[in-house]
Short mmCIF file of C-alpha atoms in Angstrom, two decimals:
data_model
loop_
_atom_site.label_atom_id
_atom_site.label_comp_id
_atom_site.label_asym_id
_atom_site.label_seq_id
_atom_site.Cartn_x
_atom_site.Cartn_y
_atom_site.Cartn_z
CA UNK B 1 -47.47 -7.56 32.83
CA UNK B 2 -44.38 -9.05 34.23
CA UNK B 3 -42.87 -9.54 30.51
CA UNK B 4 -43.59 -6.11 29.17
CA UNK B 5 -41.09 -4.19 31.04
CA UNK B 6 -38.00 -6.08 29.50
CA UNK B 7 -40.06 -6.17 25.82
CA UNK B 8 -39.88 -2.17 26.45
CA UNK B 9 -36.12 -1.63 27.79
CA UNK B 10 -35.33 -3.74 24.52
CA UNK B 11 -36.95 -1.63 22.29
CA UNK B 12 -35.62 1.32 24.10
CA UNK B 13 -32.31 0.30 23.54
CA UNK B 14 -32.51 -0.40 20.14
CA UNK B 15 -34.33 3.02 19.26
CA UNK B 16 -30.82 4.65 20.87
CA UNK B 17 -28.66 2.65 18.93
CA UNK B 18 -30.48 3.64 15.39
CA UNK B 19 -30.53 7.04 16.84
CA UNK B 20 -26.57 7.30 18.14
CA UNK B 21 -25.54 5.24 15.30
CA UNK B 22 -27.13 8.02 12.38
CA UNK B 23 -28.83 5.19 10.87
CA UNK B 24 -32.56 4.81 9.54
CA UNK B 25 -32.62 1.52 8.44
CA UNK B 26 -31.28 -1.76 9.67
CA UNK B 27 -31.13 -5.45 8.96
CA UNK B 28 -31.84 -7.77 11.57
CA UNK B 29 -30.96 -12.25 10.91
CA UNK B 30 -33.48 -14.26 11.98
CA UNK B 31 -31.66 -17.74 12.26
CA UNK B 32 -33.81 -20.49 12.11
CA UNK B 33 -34.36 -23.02 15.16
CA UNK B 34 -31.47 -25.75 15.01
CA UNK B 35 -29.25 -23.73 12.43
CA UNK B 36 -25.86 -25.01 12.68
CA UNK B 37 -23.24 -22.23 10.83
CA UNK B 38 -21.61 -23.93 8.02
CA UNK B 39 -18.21 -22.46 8.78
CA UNK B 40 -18.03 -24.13 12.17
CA UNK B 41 -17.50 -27.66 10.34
CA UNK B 42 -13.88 -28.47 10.42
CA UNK B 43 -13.85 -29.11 6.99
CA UNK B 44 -15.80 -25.87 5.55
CA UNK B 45 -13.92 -24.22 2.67
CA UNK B 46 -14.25 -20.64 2.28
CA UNK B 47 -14.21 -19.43 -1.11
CA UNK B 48 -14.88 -22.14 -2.98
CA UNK B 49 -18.38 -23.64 -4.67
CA UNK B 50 -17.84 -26.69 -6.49
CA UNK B 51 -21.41 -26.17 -8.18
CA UNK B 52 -19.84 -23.20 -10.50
CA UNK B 53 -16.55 -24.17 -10.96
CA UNK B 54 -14.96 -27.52 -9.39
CA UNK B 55 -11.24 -26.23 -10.64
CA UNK B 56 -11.34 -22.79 -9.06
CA UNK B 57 -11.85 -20.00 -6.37
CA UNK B 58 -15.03 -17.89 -6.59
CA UNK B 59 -14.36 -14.58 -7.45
CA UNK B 60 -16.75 -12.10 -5.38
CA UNK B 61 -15.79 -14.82 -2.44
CA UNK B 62 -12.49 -13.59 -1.90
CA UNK B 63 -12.92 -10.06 -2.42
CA UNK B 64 -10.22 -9.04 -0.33
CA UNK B 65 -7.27 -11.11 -1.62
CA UNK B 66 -8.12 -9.88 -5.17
CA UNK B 67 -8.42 -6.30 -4.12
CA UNK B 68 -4.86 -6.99 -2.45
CA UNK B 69 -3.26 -7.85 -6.01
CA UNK B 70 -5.08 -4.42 -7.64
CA UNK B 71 -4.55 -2.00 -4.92
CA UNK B 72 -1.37 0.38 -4.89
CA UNK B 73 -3.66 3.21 -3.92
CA UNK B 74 -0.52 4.00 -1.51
CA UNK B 75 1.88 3.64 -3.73
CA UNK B 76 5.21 6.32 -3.29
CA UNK B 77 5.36 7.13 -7.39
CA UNK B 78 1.98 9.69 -7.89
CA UNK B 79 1.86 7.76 -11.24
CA UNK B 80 1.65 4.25 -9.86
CA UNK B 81 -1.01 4.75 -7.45
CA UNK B 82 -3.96 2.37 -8.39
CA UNK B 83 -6.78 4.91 -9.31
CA UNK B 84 -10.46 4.32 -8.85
CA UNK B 85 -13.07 5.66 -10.51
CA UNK B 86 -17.04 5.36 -10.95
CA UNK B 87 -17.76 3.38 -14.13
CA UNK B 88 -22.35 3.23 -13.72
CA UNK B 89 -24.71 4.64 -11.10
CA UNK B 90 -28.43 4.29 -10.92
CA UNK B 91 -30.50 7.16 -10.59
CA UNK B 92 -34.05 7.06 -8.34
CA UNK B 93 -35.44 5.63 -11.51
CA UNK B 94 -33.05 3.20 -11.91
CA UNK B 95 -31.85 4.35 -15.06
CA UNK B 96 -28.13 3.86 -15.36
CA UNK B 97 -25.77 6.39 -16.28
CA UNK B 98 -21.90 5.54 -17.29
CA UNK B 99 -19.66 7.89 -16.32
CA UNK B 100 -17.18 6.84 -18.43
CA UNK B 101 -18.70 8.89 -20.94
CA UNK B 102 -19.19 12.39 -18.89
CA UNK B 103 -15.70 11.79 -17.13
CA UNK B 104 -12.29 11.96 -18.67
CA UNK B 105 -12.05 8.20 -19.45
CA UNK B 106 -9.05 6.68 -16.67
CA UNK B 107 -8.83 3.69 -19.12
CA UNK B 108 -6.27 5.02 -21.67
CA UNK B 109 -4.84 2.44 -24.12
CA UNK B 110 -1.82 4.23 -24.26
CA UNK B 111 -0.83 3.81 -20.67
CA UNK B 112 -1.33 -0.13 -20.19
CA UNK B 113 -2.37 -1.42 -16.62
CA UNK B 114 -4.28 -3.83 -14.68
CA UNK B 115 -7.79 -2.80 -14.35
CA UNK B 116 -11.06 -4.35 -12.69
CA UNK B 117 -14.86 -4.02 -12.38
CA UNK B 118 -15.99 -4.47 -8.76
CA UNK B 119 -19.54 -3.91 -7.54
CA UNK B 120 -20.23 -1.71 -4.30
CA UNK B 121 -22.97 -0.57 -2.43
CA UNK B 122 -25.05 2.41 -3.85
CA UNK B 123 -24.15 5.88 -2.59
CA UNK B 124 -20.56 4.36 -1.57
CA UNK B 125 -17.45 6.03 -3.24
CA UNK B 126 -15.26 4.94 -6.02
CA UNK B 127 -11.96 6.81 -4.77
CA UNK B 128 -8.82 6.15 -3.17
CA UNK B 129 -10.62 5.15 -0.27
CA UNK B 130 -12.72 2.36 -1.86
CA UNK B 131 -10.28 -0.78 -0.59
CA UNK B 132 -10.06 0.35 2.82
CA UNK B 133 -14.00 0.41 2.97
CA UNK B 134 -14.16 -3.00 1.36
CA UNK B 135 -11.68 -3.93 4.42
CA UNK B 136 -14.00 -2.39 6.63
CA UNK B 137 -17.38 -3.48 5.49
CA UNK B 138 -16.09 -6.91 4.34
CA UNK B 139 -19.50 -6.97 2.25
CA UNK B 140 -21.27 -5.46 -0.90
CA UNK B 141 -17.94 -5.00 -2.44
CA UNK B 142 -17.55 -7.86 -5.66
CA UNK B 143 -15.07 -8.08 -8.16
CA UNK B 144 -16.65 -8.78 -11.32
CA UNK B 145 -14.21 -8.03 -13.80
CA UNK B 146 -9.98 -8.38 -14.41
CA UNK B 147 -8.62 -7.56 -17.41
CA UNK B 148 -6.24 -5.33 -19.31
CA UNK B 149 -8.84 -3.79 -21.43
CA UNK B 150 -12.74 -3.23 -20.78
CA UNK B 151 -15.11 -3.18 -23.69
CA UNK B 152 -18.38 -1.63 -23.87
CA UNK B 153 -20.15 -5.25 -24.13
CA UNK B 154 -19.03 -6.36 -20.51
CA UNK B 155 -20.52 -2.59 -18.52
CA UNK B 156 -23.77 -3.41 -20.82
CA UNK B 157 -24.12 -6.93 -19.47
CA UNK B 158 -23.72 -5.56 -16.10
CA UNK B 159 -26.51 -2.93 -16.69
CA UNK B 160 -28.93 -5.07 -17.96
CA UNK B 161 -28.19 -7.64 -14.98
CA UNK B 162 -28.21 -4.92 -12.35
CA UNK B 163 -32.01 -5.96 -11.08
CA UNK B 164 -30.50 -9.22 -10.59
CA UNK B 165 -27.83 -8.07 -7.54
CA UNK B 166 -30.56 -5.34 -5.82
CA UNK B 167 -31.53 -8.73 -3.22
CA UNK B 168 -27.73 -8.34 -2.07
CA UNK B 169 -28.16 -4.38 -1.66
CA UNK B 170 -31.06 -3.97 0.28
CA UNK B 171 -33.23 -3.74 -2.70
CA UNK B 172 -31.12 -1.21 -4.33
CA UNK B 173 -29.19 -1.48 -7.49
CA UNK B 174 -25.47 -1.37 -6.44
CA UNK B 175 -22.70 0.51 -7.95
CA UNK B 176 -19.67 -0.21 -10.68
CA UNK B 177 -16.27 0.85 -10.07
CA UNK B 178 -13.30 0.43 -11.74
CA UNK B 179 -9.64 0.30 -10.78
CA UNK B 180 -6.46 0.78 -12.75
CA UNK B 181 -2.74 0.24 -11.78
CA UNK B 182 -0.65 1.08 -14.00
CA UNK B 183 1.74 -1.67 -15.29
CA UNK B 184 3.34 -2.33 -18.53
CA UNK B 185 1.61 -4.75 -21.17
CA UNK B 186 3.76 -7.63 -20.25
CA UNK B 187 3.15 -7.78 -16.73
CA UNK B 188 -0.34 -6.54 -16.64
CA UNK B 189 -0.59 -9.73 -18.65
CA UNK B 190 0.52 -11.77 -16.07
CA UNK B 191 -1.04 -10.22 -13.34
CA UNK B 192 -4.41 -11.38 -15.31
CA UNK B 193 -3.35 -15.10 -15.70
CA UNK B 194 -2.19 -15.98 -12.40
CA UNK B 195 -5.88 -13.89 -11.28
CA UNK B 196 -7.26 -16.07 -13.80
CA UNK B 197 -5.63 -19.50 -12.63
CA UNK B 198 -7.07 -19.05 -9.31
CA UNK B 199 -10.59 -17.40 -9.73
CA UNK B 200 -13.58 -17.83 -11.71
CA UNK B 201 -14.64 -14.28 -11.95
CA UNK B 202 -18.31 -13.54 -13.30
CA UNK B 203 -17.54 -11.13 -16.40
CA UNK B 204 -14.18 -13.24 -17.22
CA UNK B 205 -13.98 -15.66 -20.07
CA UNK B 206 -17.24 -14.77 -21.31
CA UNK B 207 -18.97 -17.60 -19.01
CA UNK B 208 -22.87 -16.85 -17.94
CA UNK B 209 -23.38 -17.58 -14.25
CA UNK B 210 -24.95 -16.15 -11.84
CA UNK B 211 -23.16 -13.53 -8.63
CA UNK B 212 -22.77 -15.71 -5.17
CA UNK B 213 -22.33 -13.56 -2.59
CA UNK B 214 -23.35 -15.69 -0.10
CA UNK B 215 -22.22 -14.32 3.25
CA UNK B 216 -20.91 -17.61 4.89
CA UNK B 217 -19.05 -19.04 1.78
CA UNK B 218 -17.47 -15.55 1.86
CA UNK B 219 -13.68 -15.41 3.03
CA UNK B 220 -13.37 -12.30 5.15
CA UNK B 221 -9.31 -11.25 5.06
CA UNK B 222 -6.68 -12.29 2.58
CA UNK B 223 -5.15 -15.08 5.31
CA UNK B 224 -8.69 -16.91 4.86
CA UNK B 225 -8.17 -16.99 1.04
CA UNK B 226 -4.75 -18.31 1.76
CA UNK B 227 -6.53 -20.99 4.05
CA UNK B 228 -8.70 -21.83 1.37
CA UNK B 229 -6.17 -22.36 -1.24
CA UNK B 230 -4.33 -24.50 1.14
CA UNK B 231 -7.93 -26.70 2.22
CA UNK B 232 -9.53 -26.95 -1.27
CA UNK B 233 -7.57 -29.52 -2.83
CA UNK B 234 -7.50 -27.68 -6.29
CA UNK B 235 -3.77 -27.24 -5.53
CA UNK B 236 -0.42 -28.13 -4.69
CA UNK B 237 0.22 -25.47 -2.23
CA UNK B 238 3.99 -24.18 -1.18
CA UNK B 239 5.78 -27.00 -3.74
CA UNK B 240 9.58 -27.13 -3.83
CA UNK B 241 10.28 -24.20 -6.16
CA UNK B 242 13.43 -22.31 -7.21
CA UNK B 243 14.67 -19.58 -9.51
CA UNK B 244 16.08 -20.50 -12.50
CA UNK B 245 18.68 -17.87 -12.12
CA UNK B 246 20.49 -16.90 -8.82
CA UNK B 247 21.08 -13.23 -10.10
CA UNK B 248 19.50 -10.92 -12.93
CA UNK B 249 20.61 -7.46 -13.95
CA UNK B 250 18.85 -5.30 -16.43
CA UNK B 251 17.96 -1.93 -17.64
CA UNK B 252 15.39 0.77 -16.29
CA UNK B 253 14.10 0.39 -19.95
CA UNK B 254 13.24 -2.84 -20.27
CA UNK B 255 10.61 -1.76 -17.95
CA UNK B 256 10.19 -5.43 -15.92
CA UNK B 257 11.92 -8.31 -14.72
CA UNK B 258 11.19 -11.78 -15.51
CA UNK B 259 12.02 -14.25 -13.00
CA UNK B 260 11.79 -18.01 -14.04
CA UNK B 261 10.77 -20.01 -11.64
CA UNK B 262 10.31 -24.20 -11.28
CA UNK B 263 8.91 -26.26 -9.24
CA UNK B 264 9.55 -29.92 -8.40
CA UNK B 265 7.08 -32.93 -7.28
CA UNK B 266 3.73 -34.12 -8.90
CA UNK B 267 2.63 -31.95 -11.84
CA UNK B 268 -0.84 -33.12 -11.74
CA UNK B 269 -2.44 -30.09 -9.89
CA UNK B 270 -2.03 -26.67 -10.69
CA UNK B 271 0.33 -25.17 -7.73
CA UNK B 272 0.52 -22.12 -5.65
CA UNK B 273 3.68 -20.48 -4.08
CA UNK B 274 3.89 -17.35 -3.29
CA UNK B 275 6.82 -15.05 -3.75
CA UNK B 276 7.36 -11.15 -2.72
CA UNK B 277 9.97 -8.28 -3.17
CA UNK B 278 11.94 -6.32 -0.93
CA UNK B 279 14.62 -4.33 -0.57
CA UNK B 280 17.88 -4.92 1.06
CA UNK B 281 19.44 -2.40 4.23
CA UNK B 282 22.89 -0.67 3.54
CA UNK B 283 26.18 -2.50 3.21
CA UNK B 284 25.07 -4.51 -0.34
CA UNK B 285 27.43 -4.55 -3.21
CA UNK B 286 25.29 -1.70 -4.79
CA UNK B 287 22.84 1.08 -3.34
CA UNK B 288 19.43 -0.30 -2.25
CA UNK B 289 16.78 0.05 -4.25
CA UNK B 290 13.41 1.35 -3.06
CA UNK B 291 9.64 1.85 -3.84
CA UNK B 292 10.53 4.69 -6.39
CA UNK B 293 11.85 2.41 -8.78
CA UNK B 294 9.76 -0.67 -8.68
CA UNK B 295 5.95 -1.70 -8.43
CA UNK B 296 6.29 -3.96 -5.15
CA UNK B 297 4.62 -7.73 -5.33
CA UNK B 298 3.44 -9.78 -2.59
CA UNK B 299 1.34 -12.27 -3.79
CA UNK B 300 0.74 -15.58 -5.46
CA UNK B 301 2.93 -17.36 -8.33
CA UNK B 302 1.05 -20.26 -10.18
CA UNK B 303 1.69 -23.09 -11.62
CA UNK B 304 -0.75 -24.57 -14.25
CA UNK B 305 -1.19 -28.11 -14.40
CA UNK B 306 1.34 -30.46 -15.92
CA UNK B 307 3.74 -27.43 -16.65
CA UNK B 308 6.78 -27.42 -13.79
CA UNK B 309 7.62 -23.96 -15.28
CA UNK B 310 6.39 -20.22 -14.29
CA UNK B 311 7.49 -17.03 -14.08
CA UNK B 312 7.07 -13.59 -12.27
CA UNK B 313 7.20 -9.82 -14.02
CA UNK B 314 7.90 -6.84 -11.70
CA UNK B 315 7.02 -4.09 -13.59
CA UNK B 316 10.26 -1.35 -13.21
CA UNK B 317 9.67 2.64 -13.25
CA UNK B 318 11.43 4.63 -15.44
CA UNK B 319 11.97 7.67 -14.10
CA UNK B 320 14.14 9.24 -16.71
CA UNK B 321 16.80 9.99 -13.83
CA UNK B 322 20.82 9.09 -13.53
CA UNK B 323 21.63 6.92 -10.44
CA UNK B 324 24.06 4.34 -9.49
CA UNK B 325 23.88 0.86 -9.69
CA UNK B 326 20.76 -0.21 -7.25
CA UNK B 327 19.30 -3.90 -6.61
CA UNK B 328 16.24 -5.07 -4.65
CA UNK B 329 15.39 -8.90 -3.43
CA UNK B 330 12.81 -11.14 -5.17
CA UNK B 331 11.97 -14.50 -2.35
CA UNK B 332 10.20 -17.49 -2.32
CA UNK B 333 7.67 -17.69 0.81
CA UNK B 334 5.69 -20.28 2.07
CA UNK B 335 2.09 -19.23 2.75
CA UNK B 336 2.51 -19.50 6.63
CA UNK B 337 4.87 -16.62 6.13
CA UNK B 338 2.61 -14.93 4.00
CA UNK B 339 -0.06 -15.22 6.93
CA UNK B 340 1.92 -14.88 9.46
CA UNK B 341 3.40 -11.30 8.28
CA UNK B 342 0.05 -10.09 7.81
CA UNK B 343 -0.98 -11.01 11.01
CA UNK B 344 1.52 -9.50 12.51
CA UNK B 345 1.47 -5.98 9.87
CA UNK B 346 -2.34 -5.85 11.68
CA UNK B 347 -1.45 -6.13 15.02
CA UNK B 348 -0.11 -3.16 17.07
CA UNK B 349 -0.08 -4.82 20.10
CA UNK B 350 2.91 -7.11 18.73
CA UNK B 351 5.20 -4.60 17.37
CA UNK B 352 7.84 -5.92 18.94
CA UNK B 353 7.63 -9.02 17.87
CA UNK B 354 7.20 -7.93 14.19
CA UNK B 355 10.39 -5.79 14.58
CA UNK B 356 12.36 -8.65 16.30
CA UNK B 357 11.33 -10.81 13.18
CA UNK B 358 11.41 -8.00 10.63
CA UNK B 359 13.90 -7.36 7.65
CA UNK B 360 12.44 -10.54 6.31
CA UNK B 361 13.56 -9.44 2.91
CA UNK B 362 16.92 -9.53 3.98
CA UNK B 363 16.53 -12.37 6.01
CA UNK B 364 16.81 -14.76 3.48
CA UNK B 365 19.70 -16.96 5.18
CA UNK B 366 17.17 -18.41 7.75
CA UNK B 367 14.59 -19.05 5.50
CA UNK B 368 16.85 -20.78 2.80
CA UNK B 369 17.49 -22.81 5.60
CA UNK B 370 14.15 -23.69 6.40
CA UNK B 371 12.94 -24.34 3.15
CA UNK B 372 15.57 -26.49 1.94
CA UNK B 373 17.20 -24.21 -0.58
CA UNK B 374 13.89 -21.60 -0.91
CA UNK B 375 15.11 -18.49 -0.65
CA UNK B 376 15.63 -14.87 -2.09
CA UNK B 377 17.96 -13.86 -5.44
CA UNK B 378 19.29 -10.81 -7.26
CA UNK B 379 17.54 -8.84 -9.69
CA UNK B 380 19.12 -6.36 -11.10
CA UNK B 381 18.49 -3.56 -13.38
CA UNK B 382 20.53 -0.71 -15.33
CA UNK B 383 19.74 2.98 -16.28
CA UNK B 384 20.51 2.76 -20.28
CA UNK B 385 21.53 -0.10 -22.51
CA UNK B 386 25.38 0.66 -21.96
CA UNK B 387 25.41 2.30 -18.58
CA UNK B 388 27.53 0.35 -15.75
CA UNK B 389 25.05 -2.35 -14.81
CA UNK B 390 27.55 -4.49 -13.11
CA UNK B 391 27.34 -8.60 -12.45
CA UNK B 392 25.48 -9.04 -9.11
CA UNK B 393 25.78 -11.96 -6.48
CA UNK B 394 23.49 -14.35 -6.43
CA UNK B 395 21.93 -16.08 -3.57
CA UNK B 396 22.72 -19.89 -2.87
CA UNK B 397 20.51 -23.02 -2.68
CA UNK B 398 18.03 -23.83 -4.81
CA UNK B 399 15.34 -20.89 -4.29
CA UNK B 400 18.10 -17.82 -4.34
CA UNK B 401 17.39 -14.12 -4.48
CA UNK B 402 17.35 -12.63 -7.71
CA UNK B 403 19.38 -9.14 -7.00
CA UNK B 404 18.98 -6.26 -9.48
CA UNK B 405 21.14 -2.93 -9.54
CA UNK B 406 20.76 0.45 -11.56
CA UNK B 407 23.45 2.06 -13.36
CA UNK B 408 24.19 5.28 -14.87
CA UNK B 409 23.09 5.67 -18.06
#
């Protein structure tokens, strides 16, 4: 009798959690005797599975850095906001049912854009929500698909391997979303080759494998998929890279910028940097540009192997408006920075220390400095072919910001 007492509190307790908590069903781990957690080894690799692809990330392993690249769900211009949609649900009978054809199809070859396949639990949404739940829930939500265009072939295959992903879901079939941000051609382009450099994604390339979702290789936040770049030894990470211009200036229709970039050192290894745009306080040569006239990047630039040349696209809005002449920053950043700023974006308890360090998109003297000549430049960009576009400055040292104004049209 002595042991039943705490057997019974237990169960009480856990009856009041289901209860509080609204849920019917739970999961509970049973970890074996002498299990030692995989990600306690100091040299465990998040991420990465060199039995499907000894050259790459895995895909539905680093969820949440993908999702980063695709989401502008927040996005200031109404008609850059990344929109989500359901693509196939499952009925009780597990009959699927695309919505693509009941629904006014989102994926309209006239309006070009980045768009995606990810899988996510049944009776979750496919809205502007969905990221933040994948942020939440860290699990259940796998990118399967990025591409500029889906064909019917690829939400087939998916259907008929749906049975196949129910052990990851509870024993029920999981959802398909999709995702679109619209981009121009050009740079939706890119988008998909530097997603495609880093990532073996299932429904890419045509390749047959089968989904990993394995919980422990999983990294959980965008820094860990930064880690694991850094720890796999696929890549050169942060290499000594530079624009090949210190300023740019072009026009509104263009509708992007390409920034050269090159890199330096052994070209053996494909390479990672990582670069991101921002926009400059009051004072410049020209107005500041803002978030209403460019799709913001903060993300990877790669480097394939053997090729010391890259380049990044920044898609430009046209908004069919006369302004002056405005310019934004484009800088080189080492992937401490990159972790570091997140860090610190998630943190409301150091505030102070994110304002103290902030305007790091103006701040490029200091980190030209520390990089040895990475930096920011100009890139600039005009309103009309012959409005006044104007010759920007450029930044100095190797890396430089690429400046870009606006002019009247």
């Amino acid at each position: 009798m002595p042991r039943i007492l705490p057997v019974m509190v237990w169960l009480f307790l856990l009856t009041f959690h289901v209860v509080a908590a609204g849920e019917r069903q739970i999961f509970i781990n049973l970890i074996p005797r002498g299990y030692q957690d995989p990600r306690m080894d100091k040299d465990f690799v998040c991420g990465f599975d060199q039995g499907i692809d000894s050259e790459r990330l895995i895909g539905e392993q680093n969820s949440m850095f993908i999702f980063e690249l695709l989401d502008k769900t927040r996005d200031t211009t109404e008609g850059y906001k990344t929109r989500i949609y359901d693509v196939v649900t499952f009925g009780r009978d597990e009959q699927a049912e695309v919505m693509l054809d009941t629904l006014q199809c989102p994926v309209d070859e006239s309006m070009p854009g980045l768009l995606s396949l990810f899988l996510v639990p049944p009776k979750h949404q496919c809205n502007s929500k969905t990221f933040e739940d994948a942020k939440d829930s860290q699990f259940g939500y796998y990118p399967v698909f990025v591409g500029v265009s889906v064909e019917d072939a690829i939400i087939q295959k998916f259907i008929s391997e749906a049975q196949n992903f129910k052990p990851f879901y509870n024993g029920q079939m999981p959802k398909l979303c999709g995702s679109k941000l619209t981009l121009n051609n050009e740079t939706a382009h890119a988008r998909v080759e530097t997603v495609s450099l880093l990532f073996n994604i299932k429904y890419n390339d045509g390749q047959t494998r089968n989904l990993d979702p394995t919980k422990w290789k999983i990294c959980e936040s965008v820094e860990q998929s930064i880690d694991a770049i850094e720890k796999s030894d696929l890549f050169e990470v942060d290499p000594e890279m530079s624009f090949e211009k210190e300023s740019q200036t072009i026009s509104e229709t263009d509708g992007f910028v390409r920034a050269g970039i090159i890199r330096k050192g052994t070209l053996a290894k494909k390479a990672v940097g990582f670069v991101a745009t921002s926009f400059p306080t009051a004072g410049g040569p020209y107005s500041p540009a803002g978030e209403d006239d460019i799709v913001t990047y903060k993300g990877p630039v790669v480097f394939n192997k053997n090729e010391e040349n890259s380049r990044i696209l920044i898609h430009i809005k046209e908004d069919n408006k006369t302004e002056n002449t405005e310019y934004f920053f484009l800088e080189i950043q080492d992937s401490m920075v990159m972790k570091h700023q997140r860090r610190r974006k998630r943190s409301p308890g150091r505030g102070g220390d994110g304002k103290g360090k902030g305007g790091k998109g103006t701040g490029q003297g200091g980190k030209g400095t520390g990089q040895g000549g990475k930096g920011t430049g100009q890139v600039g960009t005009r309103q009309g072919g012959t409005g006044q576009g104007g010759t920007v400055q450029g930044g100095t040292g190797q890396g430089g910001t690429v400046q870009g104004g606006t002019g009247q049209g």
